[in-house]
C-alpha cells in the first residue's frame, strides 16, 4: 500500500476562524466541522488531504509549505493583497511585501493568528 497523508492537525486560537482565514486566502473549500462537538474545522487541500484546524489553549505555530502553479500563486497573492494580509519572501520576514523566494521563482510566506507560517511556492 502506498502511504498517503490523510490529514494533519493545525493548532489555532479559534479553529473556525483559522480555517475560514486559510481557506479564503488559499481559495480552498472549508468543510463543515467534524469530530466530537465539532472540534475540528477541516479545509480540503486535495483529494487525499485535509488540514484540520483545532482550537488549543496556547497554540504554537507550525510551518506548512505548498507548491502551486503560477496562476494559483497569482490568485493567492491577489487575495492576500485585497485582504490586507502581510506577506513576505522569507520566513524571518513574512511581512516585507516581496515574493523573491530563495528556493523558487516566486514564493511568499504569511502568518495567521496562531503564528502558523504558511509558505506558497511557484515555479514561475
PDB file of N, CA and C in Angstrom, residues 37-91:
ATOM      1  N   UNK A  37     -18.261  17.126  19.120  1.00  0.00           N
ATOM      2  CA  UNK A  37     -18.634  18.527  19.334  1.00  0.00           C
ATOM      3  C   UNK A  37     -18.063  19.474  18.289  1.00  0.00           C
ATOM      4  N   UNK A  38     -17.722  18.946  17.105  1.00  0.00           N
ATOM      5  CA  UNK A  38     -17.228  19.797  16.022  1.00  0.00           C
ATOM      6  C   UNK A  38     -15.916  20.491  16.325  1.00  0.00           C
ATOM      7  N   UNK A  39     -15.034  19.816  17.048  1.00  0.00           N
ATOM      8  CA  UNK A  39     -13.788  20.468  17.469  1.00  0.00           C
ATOM      9  C   UNK A  39     -12.714  20.535  16.379  1.00  0.00           C
ATOM     10  N   UNK A  40     -12.966  19.949  15.211  1.00  0.00           N
ATOM     11  CA  UNK A  40     -12.064  20.093  14.064  1.00  0.00           C
ATOM     12  C   UNK A  40     -12.763  20.914  12.992  1.00  0.00           C
ATOM     13  N   UNK A  41     -12.050  21.869  12.403  1.00  0.00           N
ATOM     14  CA  UNK A  41     -12.547  22.653  11.272  1.00  0.00           C
ATOM     15  C   UNK A  41     -11.656  22.327  10.080  1.00  0.00           C
ATOM     16  N   UNK A  42     -12.072  21.368   9.244  1.00  0.00           N
ATOM     17  CA  UNK A  42     -11.213  20.928   8.147  1.00  0.00           C
ATOM     18  C   UNK A  42     -11.282  21.832   6.915  1.00  0.00           C
ATOM     19  N   UNK A  43     -10.163  21.887   6.215  1.00  0.00           N
ATOM     20  CA  UNK A  43     -10.072  22.562   4.927  1.00  0.00           C
ATOM     21  C   UNK A  43      -9.525  21.539   3.944  1.00  0.00           C
ATOM     22  N   UNK A  44     -10.232  21.339   2.842  1.00  0.00           N
ATOM     23  CA  UNK A  44      -9.831  20.366   1.819  1.00  0.00           C
ATOM     24  C   UNK A  44      -8.675  20.947   1.004  1.00  0.00           C
ATOM     25  N   UNK A  45      -7.520  20.265   1.010  1.00  0.00           N
ATOM     26  CA  UNK A  45      -6.350  20.682   0.246  1.00  0.00           C
ATOM     27  C   UNK A  45      -6.361  20.041  -1.140  1.00  0.00           C
ATOM     28  N   UNK A  46      -6.602  18.724  -1.166  1.00  0.00           N
ATOM     29  CA  UNK A  46      -6.711  17.978  -2.424  1.00  0.00           C
ATOM     30  C   UNK A  46      -7.546  16.732  -2.149  1.00  0.00           C
ATOM     31  N   UNK A  47      -7.594  15.808  -3.087  1.00  0.00           N
ATOM     32  CA  UNK A  47      -8.445  14.621  -2.940  1.00  0.00           C
ATOM     33  C   UNK A  47      -8.103  13.787  -1.705  1.00  0.00           C
ATOM     34  N   UNK A  48      -6.842  13.788  -1.282  1.00  0.00           N
ATOM     35  CA  UNK A  48      -6.416  12.944  -0.178  1.00  0.00           C
ATOM     36  C   UNK A  48      -6.229  13.677   1.145  1.00  0.00           C
ATOM     37  N   UNK A  49      -6.056  14.982   1.127  1.00  0.00           N
ATOM     38  CA  UNK A  49      -5.554  15.686   2.307  1.00  0.00           C
ATOM     39  C   UNK A  49      -6.482  16.796   2.792  1.00  0.00           C
ATOM     40  N   UNK A  50      -6.680  16.836   4.111  1.00  0.00           N
ATOM     41  CA  UNK A  50      -7.303  17.995   4.743  1.00  0.00           C
ATOM     42  C   UNK A  50      -6.369  18.518   5.825  1.00  0.00           C
ATOM     43  N   UNK A  51      -6.442  19.819   6.058  1.00  0.00           N
ATOM     44  CA  UNK A  51      -5.854  20.406   7.244  1.00  0.00           C
ATOM     45  C   UNK A  51      -7.002  20.561   8.206  1.00  0.00           C
ATOM     46  N   UNK A  52      -6.877  19.994   9.396  1.00  0.00           N
ATOM     47  CA  UNK A  52      -7.931  20.042  10.402  1.00  0.00           C
ATOM     48  C   UNK A  52      -7.508  21.015  11.501  1.00  0.00           C
ATOM     49  N   UNK A  53      -8.095  22.188  11.491  1.00  0.00           N
ATOM     50  CA  UNK A  53      -7.774  23.206  12.477  1.00  0.00           C
ATOM     51  C   UNK A  53      -8.452  22.856  13.795  1.00  0.00           C
ATOM     52  N   UNK A  54      -7.723  23.011  14.894  1.00  0.00           N
ATOM     53  CA  UNK A  54      -8.236  22.658  16.212  1.00  0.00           C
ATOM     54  C   UNK A  54      -7.847  23.747  17.208  1.00  0.00           C
ATOM     55  N   UNK A  55      -8.824  24.216  17.962  1.00  0.00           N
ATOM     56  CA  UNK A  55      -8.559  25.208  18.998  1.00  0.00           C
ATOM     57  C   UNK A  55      -7.756  24.570  20.120  1.00  0.00           C
ATOM     58  N   UNK A  56      -6.672  25.223  20.505  1.00  0.00           N
ATOM     59  CA  UNK A  56      -5.860  24.786  21.637  1.00  0.00           C
ATOM     60  C   UNK A  56      -5.603  25.990  22.535  1.00  0.00           C
ATOM     61  N   UNK A  57      -5.324  25.726  23.807  1.00  0.00           N
ATOM     62  CA  UNK A  57      -5.171  26.804  24.791  1.00  0.00           C
ATOM     63  C   UNK A  57      -4.036  27.760  24.450  1.00  0.00           C
ATOM     64  N   UNK A  58      -2.890  27.228  24.074  1.00  0.00           N
ATOM     65  CA  UNK A  58      -1.735  28.069  23.784  1.00  0.00           C
ATOM     66  C   UNK A  58      -1.098  27.577  22.482  1.00  0.00           C
ATOM     67  N   UNK A  59      -1.670  27.972  21.335  1.00  0.00           N
ATOM     68  CA  UNK A  59      -1.173  27.417  20.066  1.00  0.00           C
ATOM     69  C   UNK A  59       0.272  27.810  19.785  1.00  0.00           C
ATOM     70  N   UNK A  60       1.015  26.821  19.339  1.00  0.00           N
ATOM     71  CA  UNK A  60       2.389  27.032  18.891  1.00  0.00           C
ATOM     72  C   UNK A  60       2.370  26.859  17.384  1.00  0.00           C
ATOM     73  N   UNK A  61       2.766  27.887  16.672  1.00  0.00           N
ATOM     74  CA  UNK A  61       2.692  27.861  15.219  1.00  0.00           C
ATOM     75  C   UNK A  61       3.545  26.779  14.583  1.00  0.00           C
ATOM     76  N   UNK A  62       3.040  26.268  13.457  1.00  0.00           N
ATOM     77  CA  UNK A  62       3.787  25.311  12.655  1.00  0.00           C
ATOM     78  C   UNK A  62       4.099  25.950  11.306  1.00  0.00           C
ATOM     79  N   UNK A  63       4.909  25.275  10.529  1.00  0.00           N
ATOM     80  CA  UNK A  63       5.261  25.727   9.184  1.00  0.00           C
ATOM     81  C   UNK A  63       4.659  24.739   8.207  1.00  0.00           C
ATOM     82  N   UNK A  64       3.824  25.248   7.293  1.00  0.00           N
ATOM     83  CA  UNK A  64       3.200  24.416   6.262  1.00  0.00           C
ATOM     84  C   UNK A  64       3.532  25.027   4.904  1.00  0.00           C
ATOM     85  N   UNK A  65       4.111  24.218   4.005  1.00  0.00           N
ATOM     86  CA  UNK A  65       4.555  24.711   2.700  1.00  0.00           C
ATOM     87  C   UNK A  65       3.762  24.048   1.581  1.00  0.00           C
ATOM     88  N   UNK A  66       3.428  24.848   0.565  1.00  0.00           N
ATOM     89  CA  UNK A  66       2.600  24.382  -0.548  1.00  0.00           C
ATOM     90  C   UNK A  66       3.236  24.760  -1.878  1.00  0.00           C
ATOM     91  N   UNK A  67       3.295  23.792  -2.801  1.00  0.00           N
ATOM     92  CA  UNK A  67       3.670  24.051  -4.185  1.00  0.00           C
ATOM     93  C   UNK A  67       2.389  24.364  -4.943  1.00  0.00           C
ATOM     94  N   UNK A  68       2.405  25.433  -5.729  1.00  0.00           N
ATOM     95  CA  UNK A  68       1.246  25.809  -6.526  1.00  0.00           C
ATOM     96  C   UNK A  68       1.700  26.190  -7.933  1.00  0.00           C
ATOM     97  N   UNK A  69       0.767  26.135  -8.881  1.00  0.00           N
ATOM     98  CA  UNK A  69       1.086  26.568 -10.239  1.00  0.00           C
ATOM     99  C   UNK A  69       1.071  28.103 -10.286  1.00  0.00           C
ATOM    100  N   UNK A  70       1.648  28.696 -11.340  1.00  0.00           N
ATOM    101  CA  UNK A  70       1.727  30.156 -11.413  1.00  0.00           C
ATOM    102  C   UNK A  70       0.371  30.875 -11.306  1.00  0.00           C
ATOM    103  N   UNK A  71      -0.667  30.353 -11.939  1.00  0.00           N
ATOM    104  CA  UNK A  71      -1.982  31.008 -11.880  1.00  0.00           C
ATOM    105  C   UNK A  71      -2.537  30.991 -10.458  1.00  0.00           C
ATOM    106  N   UNK A  72      -2.380  29.871  -9.761  1.00  0.00           N
ATOM    107  CA  UNK A  72      -2.848  29.785  -8.376  1.00  0.00           C
ATOM    108  C   UNK A  72      -2.055  30.733  -7.491  1.00  0.00           C
ATOM    109  N   UNK A  73      -0.750  30.827  -7.721  1.00  0.00           N
ATOM    110  CA  UNK A  73       0.075  31.763  -6.956  1.00  0.00           C
ATOM    111  C   UNK A  73      -0.450  33.185  -7.121  1.00  0.00           C
ATOM    112  N   UNK A  74      -0.719  33.581  -8.369  1.00  0.00           N
ATOM    113  CA  UNK A  74      -1.234  34.925  -8.629  1.00  0.00           C
ATOM    114  C   UNK A  74      -2.547  35.165  -7.886  1.00  0.00           C
ATOM    115  N   UNK A  75      -3.421  34.175  -7.858  1.00  0.00           N
ATOM    116  CA  UNK A  75      -4.707  34.314  -7.173  1.00  0.00           C
ATOM    117  C   UNK A  75      -4.513  34.465  -5.663  1.00  0.00           C
ATOM    118  N   UNK A  76      -3.607  33.673  -5.092  1.00  0.00           N
ATOM    119  CA  UNK A  76      -3.324  33.764  -3.651  1.00  0.00           C
ATOM    120  C   UNK A  76      -2.744  35.139  -3.321  1.00  0.00           C
ATOM    121  N   UNK A  77      -1.796  35.590  -4.126  1.00  0.00           N
ATOM    122  CA  UNK A  77      -1.185  36.901  -3.909  1.00  0.00           C
ATOM    123  C   UNK A  77      -2.250  37.999  -3.966  1.00  0.00           C
ATOM    124  N   UNK A  78      -3.136  37.931  -4.938  1.00  0.00           N
ATOM    125  CA  UNK A  78      -4.210  38.925  -5.054  1.00  0.00           C
ATOM    126  C   UNK A  78      -5.111  38.910  -3.829  1.00  0.00           C
ATOM    127  N   UNK A  79      -5.483  37.708  -3.348  1.00  0.00           N
ATOM    128  CA  UNK A  79      -6.341  37.620  -2.160  1.00  0.00           C
ATOM    129  C   UNK A  79      -5.645  38.178  -0.922  1.00  0.00           C
ATOM    130  N   UNK A  80      -4.342  37.909  -0.772  1.00  0.00           N
ATOM    131  CA  UNK A  80      -3.591  38.475   0.353  1.00  0.00           C
ATOM    132  C   UNK A  80      -3.611  39.999   0.284  1.00  0.00           C
ATOM    133  N   UNK A  81      -3.335  40.536  -0.890  1.00  0.00           N
ATOM    134  CA  UNK A  81      -3.301  41.992  -1.058  1.00  0.00           C
ATOM    135  C   UNK A  81      -4.677  42.598  -0.806  1.00  0.00           C
ATOM    136  N   UNK A  82      -5.728  42.005  -1.352  1.00  0.00           N
ATOM    137  CA  UNK A  82      -7.076  42.541  -1.177  1.00  0.00           C
ATOM    138  C   UNK A  82      -7.520  42.493   0.283  1.00  0.00           C
ATOM    139  N   UNK A  83      -7.085  41.466   1.009  1.00  0.00           N
ATOM    140  CA  UNK A  83      -7.457  41.327   2.420  1.00  0.00           C
ATOM    141  C   UNK A  83      -6.548  42.129   3.348  1.00  0.00           C
ATOM    142  N   UNK A  84      -5.481  42.714   2.794  1.00  0.00           N
ATOM    143  CA  UNK A  84      -4.541  43.472   3.623  1.00  0.00           C
ATOM    144  C   UNK A  84      -3.714  42.599   4.543  1.00  0.00           C
ATOM    145  N   UNK A  85      -3.494  41.336   4.137  1.00  0.00           N
ATOM    146  CA  UNK A  85      -2.706  40.404   4.942  1.00  0.00           C
ATOM    147  C   UNK A  85      -1.231  40.564   4.561  1.00  0.00           C
ATOM    148  N   UNK A  86      -0.367  40.839   5.522  1.00  0.00           N
ATOM    149  CA  UNK A  86       1.056  40.958   5.217  1.00  0.00           C
ATOM    150  C   UNK A  86       1.630  39.639   4.688  1.00  0.00           C
ATOM    151  N   UNK A  87       2.575  39.749   3.770  1.00  0.00           N
ATOM    152  CA  UNK A  87       3.276  38.587   3.226  1.00  0.00           C
ATOM    153  C   UNK A  87       4.710  39.009   2.952  1.00  0.00           C
ATOM    154  N   UNK A  88       5.580  38.023   2.808  1.00  0.00           N
ATOM    155  CA  UNK A  88       6.974  38.341   2.537  1.00  0.00           C
ATOM    156  C   UNK A  88       7.715  37.182   1.920  1.00  0.00           C
ATOM    157  N   UNK A  89       8.933  37.446   1.523  1.00  0.00           N
ATOM    158  CA  UNK A  89       9.719  36.484   0.758  1.00  0.00           C
ATOM    159  C   UNK A  89      10.576  35.548   1.607  1.00  0.00           C
ATOM    160  N   UNK A  90      10.627  35.773   2.899  1.00  0.00           N
ATOM    161  CA  UNK A  90      11.466  34.950   3.768  1.00  0.00           C
ATOM    162  C   UNK A  90      10.712  34.612   5.056  1.00  0.00           C
ATOM    163  N   UNK A  91      11.020  33.441   5.653  1.00  0.00           N
ATOM    164  CA  UNK A  91      10.327  33.073   6.887  1.00  0.00           C
ATOM    165  C   UNK A  91      10.621  34.039   8.036  1.00  0.00           C
TER     166      UNK A  91
END
